[in-house]
Coordinates of C-alpha atoms in Angstrom, one line a residue:
Chain A
M1 CA 0.0 -0.2 -0.4
H2 CA 2.4 2.6 0.9
A3 CA 5.9 2.6 -0.8
V4 CA 9.1 1.6 1.6
S5 CA 10.3 4.8 1.1
T6 CA 13.1 5.3 4.0
P7 CA 16.2 3.9 5.2
A8 CA 15.0 3.8 8.3
A9 CA 11.6 1.7 7.3
A10 CA 13.4 -0.9 6.0
G11 CA 15.9 -0.7 8.7
V12 CA 12.8 -1.6 11.2
F13 CA 12.2 -4.0 9.1
I14 CA 14.7 -6.4 8.4
L15 CA 15.4 -6.7 12.2
A16 CA 12.0 -7.4 12.4
V17 CA 12.3 -10.4 9.7
A18 CA 15.2 -11.7 11.5
L19 CA 13.5 -12.1 14.8
A20 CA 10.6 -13.7 12.9
A21 CA 12.7 -15.5 10.2
G22 CA 15.2 -16.5 12.5
C23 CA 13.4 -19.1 14.7
A24 CA 11.0 -21.6 12.9
A25 CA 7.7 -21.3 12.7
P26 CA 5.1 -23.4 14.5
Q27 CA 3.1 -25.4 12.5
I28 CA 5.2 -26.7 10.1
S29 CA 8.2 -27.5 12.5
S30 CA 5.5 -29.9 13.8
L31 CA 4.7 -31.2 9.9
I32 CA 8.1 -31.8 9.5
E33 CA 8.3 -33.5 12.9
R34 CA 5.1 -36.0 12.3
R35 CA 5.1 -36.5 9.4
P36 CA 1.6 -37.3 8.5
V37 CA 0.2 -40.5 6.9
G38 CA -0.6 -39.7 2.8
L39 CA 1.6 -36.2 2.6
P40 CA 3.8 -36.3 0.0
Q41 CA 7.4 -34.6 0.5
T42 CA 7.0 -32.9 -2.8
A43 CA 5.0 -31.9 -4.7
E44 CA 4.4 -29.1 -7.3
I45 CA 1.6 -28.2 -10.0
T46 CA 4.6 -26.6 -13.0
A47 CA 0.8 -26.3 -15.2
A48 CA -0.5 -23.5 -12.5
P49 CA -1.1 -20.9 -14.7
F50 CA 0.9 -17.2 -14.4
F51 CA 0.1 -13.9 -14.4
P52 CA 2.4 -10.7 -13.2
Q53 CA 1.0 -8.2 -11.3
E54 CA 0.2 -4.7 -12.4
D55 CA 0.7 -1.8 -9.7
Y56 CA -1.3 -2.9 -6.6
Q57 CA -3.2 -5.8 -8.0
C58 CA -2.0 -8.8 -6.9
G59 CA -6.0 -9.9 -5.9
P60 CA -6.6 -10.0 -9.6
A61 CA -3.9 -11.2 -10.7
S62 CA -4.0 -14.2 -8.4
L63 CA -7.3 -14.9 -8.8
A64 CA -7.1 -15.2 -12.3
A65 CA -4.7 -17.7 -11.9
A66 CA -6.7 -19.8 -9.6
L67 CA -9.5 -19.8 -12.1
V68 CA -7.8 -20.3 -15.6
H69 CA -6.7 -23.4 -13.1
A70 CA -10.1 -24.0 -12.4
G71 CA -11.1 -23.8 -16.3
R72 CA -12.6 -20.8 -16.7
E73 CA -11.4 -17.7 -19.1
A74 CA -10.0 -14.7 -17.0
T75 CA -7.4 -12.1 -16.8
P76 CA -6.2 -9.6 -13.7
E77 CA -7.8 -7.0 -16.0
S78 CA -11.2 -8.6 -16.0
L79 CA -11.2 -10.1 -12.5
L80 CA -11.1 -5.6 -11.7
P81 CA -13.7 -4.5 -12.0
Q82 CA -14.9 -7.5 -9.9
V83 CA -12.3 -7.3 -6.7
Y84 CA -10.4 -4.5 -7.2
L85 CA -11.0 -1.3 -5.0
P86 CA -9.4 2.3 -6.6
A87 CA -10.0 3.9 -3.0
R88 CA -8.3 0.7 -0.8
K89 CA -6.1 0.2 -3.8
G90 CA -6.4 -3.8 -2.7
S91 CA -8.9 -6.5 -3.0
L92 CA -10.8 -7.8 0.2
Q93 CA -10.4 -11.5 1.4
A94 CA -14.8 -11.5 1.2
E95 CA -15.3 -10.2 -2.5
M96 CA -11.7 -13.0 -3.8
L97 CA -14.7 -15.5 -2.9
A98 CA -17.5 -13.8 -4.1
A99 CA -15.9 -13.5 -7.8
A100 CA -15.3 -16.4 -8.1
R101 CA -18.7 -17.2 -7.8
R102 CA -19.3 -15.6 -10.3
H103 CA -17.4 -17.2 -12.3
R104 CA -19.3 -20.8 -11.4
L105 CA -16.7 -22.1 -9.2
V106 CA -17.2 -23.1 -5.4
A107 CA -15.3 -21.2 -3.6
Y108 CA -13.5 -23.1 -0.4
A109 CA -11.8 -21.1 2.6
L110 CA -9.3 -23.6 3.9
A111 CA -9.0 -24.3 7.3
P112 CA -6.2 -22.7 9.1
R113 CA -3.4 -25.0 8.9
M114 CA 0.0 -25.8 7.2
E115 CA -0.7 -29.6 6.6
D116 CA -4.3 -28.2 4.9
L117 CA -3.2 -26.4 2.7
L118 CA 0.3 -28.7 1.9
R119 CA -2.3 -31.8 1.3
E120 CA -4.6 -29.4 -1.4
L121 CA -1.2 -28.7 -3.7
A122 CA -0.5 -32.9 -3.3
A123 CA -3.6 -33.1 -4.9
G124 CA -2.8 -30.5 -8.0
T125 CA -5.3 -27.8 -6.5
P126 CA -3.5 -24.3 -6.4
V127 CA -3.8 -22.8 -3.5
L128 CA -4.8 -18.6 -2.8
V129 CA -2.7 -16.9 -0.4
L130 CA -3.2 -13.7 1.9
Q131 CA 0.2 -12.5 3.3
N132 CA 1.1 -9.5 5.6
L133 CA 4.7 -9.0 3.9
A134 CA 5.4 -6.8 6.6
L135 CA 4.2 -5.9 10.2
D136 CA 0.9 -6.6 12.2
W137 CA 1.9 -2.5 12.3
W138 CA 2.9 -1.6 9.1
P139 CA 0.9 -4.3 7.2
Q140 CA 2.2 -4.9 3.4
W141 CA -1.1 -7.6 2.4
H142 CA -0.1 -9.4 -0.7
Y143 CA -2.1 -12.1 -2.3
A144 CA 0.0 -14.9 -4.3
V145 CA -0.6 -18.1 -5.3
A146 CA 0.7 -21.2 -3.5
I147 CA 1.4 -23.9 -6.2
G148 CA 4.3 -26.4 -4.6
Y149 CA 6.2 -27.2 -1.7
D150 CA 9.6 -29.6 -0.7
L151 CA 10.2 -31.2 2.8
D152 CA 12.9 -31.3 3.4
A153 CA 14.1 -28.2 1.7
R154 CA 11.9 -26.8 3.7
Q155 CA 10.8 -24.6 0.9
I156 CA 7.0 -23.4 -0.4
V157 CA 6.8 -22.5 -4.4
L158 CA 4.6 -19.4 -5.4
R159 CA 3.3 -17.4 -7.8
S160 CA 3.9 -14.4 -6.6
G161 CA 3.7 -10.5 -7.7
V162 CA 6.0 -10.6 -10.7
T163 CA 8.5 -13.7 -10.1
R164 CA 6.7 -16.8 -11.4
R165 CA 8.5 -19.8 -9.7
L166 CA 9.4 -18.1 -6.0
S167 CA 10.9 -20.3 -3.3
M168 CA 10.6 -19.1 -0.1
S169 CA 11.0 -20.1 3.2
L170 CA 8.1 -22.3 5.0
D171 CA 9.0 -20.8 8.3
T172 CA 9.5 -17.9 6.4
F173 CA 5.8 -18.0 4.5
E174 CA 4.1 -19.5 7.7
H175 CA 5.5 -16.6 10.1
T176 CA 3.9 -14.1 6.6
W177 CA 0.6 -16.1 6.2
A178 CA -0.1 -16.2 10.0
R179 CA 0.0 -12.5 9.9
S180 CA -3.1 -13.1 8.1
G181 CA -5.1 -15.0 10.0
H182 CA -3.7 -17.7 7.9
W183 CA -6.5 -17.1 5.1
A184 CA -6.4 -18.9 2.1
M185 CA -8.6 -20.5 -0.6
L186 CA -9.7 -22.4 -3.5
A187 CA -12.4 -21.7 -6.0
L188 CA -13.0 -25.3 -7.8
P189 CA -15.2 -26.0 -10.0
A190 CA -18.5 -27.7 -8.4
D191 CA -17.7 -31.7 -9.4
R192 CA -14.0 -31.4 -7.5
L193 CA -14.4 -32.2 -3.8
P194 CA -11.2 -30.1 -2.4
A195 CA -9.1 -32.1 -0.7
T196 CA -9.0 -31.4 3.2
A197 CA -12.7 -30.8 2.9
T198 CA -14.9 -31.1 5.3
E199 CA -18.8 -31.3 5.7
S200 CA -20.0 -28.0 7.2
A201 CA -17.8 -25.9 5.4
Y202 CA -17.7 -27.1 2.1
V203 CA -22.2 -27.6 2.0
S204 CA -21.4 -23.5 3.3
A205 CA -19.8 -23.3 0.6
V206 CA -22.2 -24.1 -1.9
A207 CA -24.9 -22.8 -0.2
S208 CA -22.8 -18.7 -1.2
L209 CA -22.9 -20.1 -4.8
E210 CA -26.6 -21.0 -4.7
R211 CA -27.4 -16.9 -4.3
I212 CA -26.0 -16.6 -8.1
A213 CA -25.2 -19.6 -9.7
P214 CA -28.0 -22.6 -9.3
A215 CA -27.0 -25.1 -11.1
A216 CA -23.4 -24.9 -10.7
A217 CA -25.0 -25.1 -7.2
R218 CA -27.2 -28.4 -7.9
Q219 CA -23.8 -29.8 -9.1
G220 CA -22.0 -29.1 -6.4
Y221 CA -25.0 -30.1 -3.3
A222 CA -24.2 -33.2 -5.5
T223 CA -20.7 -33.8 -5.1
A224 CA -20.8 -33.1 -1.1
L225 CA -24.1 -35.6 -1.3
A226 CA -21.5 -38.6 -2.8
R227 CA -19.8 -38.3 0.0
W228 CA -22.0 -37.4 2.7
P229 CA -24.8 -38.9 1.7
R230 CA -26.8 -38.2 4.8
S231 CA -25.8 -34.9 4.6
L232 CA -29.5 -33.0 5.7
A233 CA -28.0 -29.2 4.6
A234 CA -26.8 -30.7 1.1
Q235 CA -30.6 -32.9 0.6
I236 CA -32.2 -29.6 1.5
G237 CA -29.7 -27.5 -0.6
L238 CA -30.4 -30.0 -3.7
G239 CA -33.9 -29.0 -3.5
N240 CA -33.5 -25.9 -3.1
A241 CA -31.0 -25.2 -6.2
S242 CA -33.4 -26.7 -8.6
Y243 CA -36.5 -25.2 -6.9
A244 CA -35.2 -22.0 -7.8
M245 CA -34.2 -23.7 -11.5
R246 CA -37.8 -24.2 -11.8
D247 CA -36.9 -28.1 -11.6
L248 CA -40.1 -29.2 -9.6
T249 CA -39.8 -32.8 -9.3
G250 CA -36.4 -32.6 -9.3
A251 CA -36.9 -30.1 -5.9
A252 CA -39.4 -32.2 -4.5
A253 CA -37.9 -36.0 -4.8
A254 CA -34.5 -34.1 -3.2
Y255 CA -36.6 -32.9 0.0
L256 CA -38.4 -36.0 -0.1
R257 CA -35.0 -37.9 0.6
A258 CA -34.1 -35.5 3.4
T259 CA -37.5 -36.4 5.4
S260 CA -37.4 -40.0 4.8
D261 CA -33.6 -39.4 6.3
H262 CA -34.1 -37.0 9.2
P263 CA -38.3 -36.8 9.6
E264 CA -37.1 -34.7 12.5
S265 CA -36.5 -31.9 10.1
A266 CA -39.3 -29.1 10.0
D267 CA -37.3 -27.4 6.6
A268 CA -37.5 -30.4 5.1
W269 CA -41.4 -30.7 5.6
N270 CA -41.5 -27.4 5.1
N271 CA -40.1 -27.2 1.9
L272 CA -41.7 -30.4 0.2
A273 CA -44.6 -28.5 1.4
Q274 CA -44.1 -26.6 -0.6
A275 CA -42.8 -28.1 -3.8
L276 CA -45.5 -30.9 -3.5
H277 CA -48.0 -28.1 -3.5
D278 CA -46.5 -25.9 -7.0
Q279 CA -46.5 -29.4 -8.3
G280 CA -50.8 -29.5 -7.9
S281 CA -50.7 -32.5 -5.4
R282 CA -52.8 -30.8 -2.9
A283 CA -53.3 -34.2 0.1
P284 CA -49.3 -34.9 0.3
A285 CA -48.7 -30.8 0.5
L286 CA -51.2 -30.5 3.2
A287 CA -49.6 -33.3 4.8
A288 CA -45.9 -32.3 4.8
A289 CA -47.3 -28.9 5.7
R290 CA -48.8 -30.3 9.0
R291 CA -46.3 -32.6 10.3
A292 CA -43.1 -29.4 10.2
V293 CA -45.9 -27.3 11.8
S294 CA -46.5 -29.6 14.6
L295 CA -43.0 -29.9 14.6
G296 CA -42.0 -26.4 15.7
G297 CA -39.0 -25.1 16.3
P298 CA -37.1 -21.1 15.3
R299 CA -39.1 -20.9 12.5
L300 CA -42.6 -22.0 12.9
P301 CA -44.4 -18.7 11.9
A302 CA -42.5 -19.7 8.3
Y303 CA -44.2 -23.0 8.7
R304 CA -47.7 -22.0 9.4
E305 CA -47.3 -19.1 6.3
T306 CA -46.8 -22.5 4.3
L307 CA -49.5 -24.0 6.2
D308 CA -52.2 -21.3 5.5
G309 CA -50.9 -20.6 2.3
I310 CA -52.0 -24.2 1.0
L311 CA -55.4 -24.0 2.7
R312 CA -56.1 -20.6 0.9
A313 CA -55.4 -21.8 -2.0
P314 CA -58.4 -22.9 -4.4
Chain B
M1 CA -25.1 9.7 13.5
T2 CA -26.6 11.9 9.9
G3 CA -24.1 10.3 8.5
R4 CA -25.6 6.8 9.2
F5 CA -28.9 7.9 8.8
R6 CA -27.9 8.6 5.0
R7 CA -26.5 5.6 4.5
V8 CA -29.6 4.0 5.8
V9 CA -31.9 6.0 3.1
A10 CA -28.9 5.5 0.4
A11 CA -29.0 1.6 1.5
L12 CA -33.3 2.1 1.4
L13 CA -32.7 3.6 -2.4
I14 CA -30.7 1.5 -4.0
V15 CA -32.8 -1.8 -2.6
C16 CA -35.6 -0.3 -3.9
I17 CA -34.3 1.2 -7.5
G18 CA -31.9 -1.7 -8.5
G19 CA -33.8 -4.5 -6.3
I20 CA -30.4 -5.8 -5.2
G21 CA -29.9 -8.4 -3.1
A22 CA -33.2 -9.8 -3.0
P23 CA -32.1 -13.5 -2.8
L24 CA -33.1 -14.8 -5.9
Q25 CA -33.7 -18.0 -4.7
V26 CA -35.5 -16.7 -2.0
Q27 CA -39.6 -17.9 -2.5
A28 CA -42.9 -17.8 -0.7
G29 CA -42.5 -20.8 1.8
I30 CA -39.6 -22.1 1.3
V31 CA -36.7 -22.0 3.6
S32 CA -33.5 -21.0 2.5
T33 CA -30.2 -23.7 2.4
D34 CA -28.0 -20.5 3.8
T35 CA -30.3 -20.9 6.8
V36 CA -30.7 -24.4 7.1
V37 CA -26.9 -24.3 7.2
A38 CA -27.0 -20.5 10.1
G39 CA -28.9 -23.4 11.6
A40 CA -31.3 -19.6 12.3
E41 CA -33.5 -17.7 11.1
R42 CA -32.4 -14.3 9.8
E43 CA -33.7 -11.3 9.4
R44 CA -34.4 -10.7 5.5
L45 CA -34.6 -7.1 5.8
T46 CA -31.3 -6.6 7.7
S47 CA -29.8 -9.0 5.0
L48 CA -30.9 -6.7 2.6
L49 CA -30.1 -3.0 4.4
E50 CA -26.7 -4.5 4.8
R51 CA -26.1 -5.2 1.1
G52 CA -27.5 -2.1 0.4
D53 CA -24.7 -0.7 2.8
V54 CA -22.0 -2.3 1.4
S55 CA -22.6 -1.2 -2.0
A56 CA -23.0 1.8 -0.9
Q57 CA -19.4 1.6 0.5
L58 CA -17.9 0.0 -2.8
R59 CA -19.4 3.2 -4.8
T60 CA -17.6 5.7 -2.0
L61 CA -14.7 3.7 -2.9
G62 CA -14.3 4.0 -6.1
V63 CA -16.7 1.4 -7.9
D64 CA -18.7 1.6 -10.5
P65 CA -22.2 1.8 -9.5
A66 CA -23.4 -0.9 -12.0
M67 CA -20.1 -3.4 -10.9
A68 CA -20.7 -2.3 -6.8
R69 CA -24.6 -3.8 -7.3
D70 CA -23.3 -7.3 -9.4
R71 CA -20.0 -7.6 -7.2
V72 CA -22.7 -6.9 -3.6
A73 CA -24.9 -10.0 -5.3
A74 CA -22.1 -12.4 -5.6
L75 CA -21.2 -12.0 -1.5
S76 CA -22.8 -14.4 1.2
D77 CA -24.8 -12.8 3.5
A78 CA -22.2 -13.8 6.4
E79 CA -19.9 -11.9 3.7
A80 CA -22.4 -8.8 3.6
A81 CA -22.4 -8.3 7.0
Q82 CA -19.6 -8.2 7.6
L83 CA -18.4 -6.0 5.1
A84 CA -21.2 -3.7 6.1
A85 CA -20.3 -3.6 9.7
Q86 CA -16.5 -3.3 9.7
L87 CA -15.3 -2.9 5.6
D88 CA -13.1 -0.3 7.1
G89 CA -10.8 -2.1 9.2
L90 CA -10.5 -5.0 6.8
P91 CA -7.5 -5.9 4.5
A92 CA -7.2 -5.2 1.3
G93 CA -4.5 -7.1 -0.3
G94 CA -3.0 -5.2 -3.0
S95 CA 0.5 -4.2 -2.2
D96 CA 2.7 -2.0 -5.1
F97 CA 4.4 -4.5 -6.9
L98 CA 8.2 -2.6 -6.3
T99 CA 7.3 -2.7 -2.8
V100 CA 6.7 -6.6 -2.7
A101 CA 9.5 -7.3 -4.5
L102 CA 11.5 -5.0 -2.4
I103 CA 10.8 -7.0 0.6
V104 CA 11.0 -10.6 -0.9
F105 CA 14.5 -9.6 -1.7
L106 CA 15.4 -8.3 1.8
V107 CA 13.5 -11.2 3.1
L108 CA 15.3 -13.7 0.5
L109 CA 18.7 -11.7 1.8
L110 CA 17.9 -12.6 5.5
T111 CA 17.2 -15.8 5.1
D112 CA 20.7 -16.0 2.7
I113 CA 22.7 -14.5 5.3
L114 CA 21.3 -16.7 8.3
G115 CA 22.0 -20.5 6.3
Y116 CA 18.3 -20.9 5.7
T117 CA 18.4 -19.9 1.7
K118 CA 20.8 -19.7 -0.9
I119 CA 19.8 -17.7 -3.6
F120 CA 23.0 -14.3 -4.1
P121 CA 26.2 -15.2 -4.5
F122 CA 27.4 -12.7 -2.6
T123 CA 26.1 -13.8 1.3
R124 CA 27.8 -15.9 3.5
P125 CA 26.2 -18.0 5.7
A126 CA 26.4 -16.8 9.4
A127 CA 25.8 -20.0 10.9
T128 CA 26.8 -23.3 9.1
A129 CA 23.2 -24.5 8.3
K130 CA 22.0 -27.8 9.8

């Protein structure tokens, strides 16, 4: 954000980095000590695209690399109007996630763990990271794309700034990454599950996609259900995405599966009632709506409205 | 106070004029997936206000009004709420590339000196690397 202007600032910076880089970083040290099962010693996605950044635009440049790797058409220029904030000379994390969704990709925020980051790299997915290259009180925020690592050499490989292949000490990287709160994201087509995905985080990422790309979200819920067949949120989400696409048959089928696996879910019964009602199946719709109302819960007023809507219909 | 009031009015106007933020899939009778995931009912009006608020803030930060509307539409409810509450305090990643290049140079120079890396021909490690 600010150019390094004075030798004094640089001096302070060197001192601070000396303190930081001099000591090994906690997560990577423990990783190298325990060598988790299934984590290769080294990996590199050599085919990962690279867009050298211009001016302050490391956000659009890094995002373009991630999107192109996921099979979408994008350039830093095309992403500029989607993520760049002229007055802040940078890009917000939430908008980086949102822009990936605008390309019909699941934007998945990684857990703040070095092991997860490395596992995604080993699985062949570039990881977009936010680093604070300087200090908490003098931040230099920087987006880059991690594409590989070598545990024995204790190095991480990044597409960063104007450097196509930047090899950096894993310890130094962890310090700079920790100062951004260990923020990292993936952009994946909806038919590919992240290697480190958890049920709640993944389904929630797909739910955020549903708002602007229901067809992609429907695929994402199917991906989630292939891995967690009984996920209530994914079952209802599959129904909601189908409903948003006016596929009432698909929606009703998904809600039916949700009520059969989770008969205690009033939300599932309520949505089933609405889909059946829209299909013109009045009797089963009424039965489902009454079931939702009798189960109750914090959204009881909404269930009552659904029931009233069915009762009022001619 | 006045600023806050103006932002709320602006947000309302944006909602009225642009119809933004009205989540596409919210239909009468359907409980949204966001709600199921969050496990709680959301105040829909609050969410609309927040989206209008974020859109107004993006425009004051130099984003074209039409773009701002599309950008806000792609946010999740939680993200819209977070940006509405504290956009000013959030990091906007975007270091000038000269600064980045300089910092990376300094870091690598230092790790060279400390013996972690060996990139520059002119450095001599202070201690022997293990």
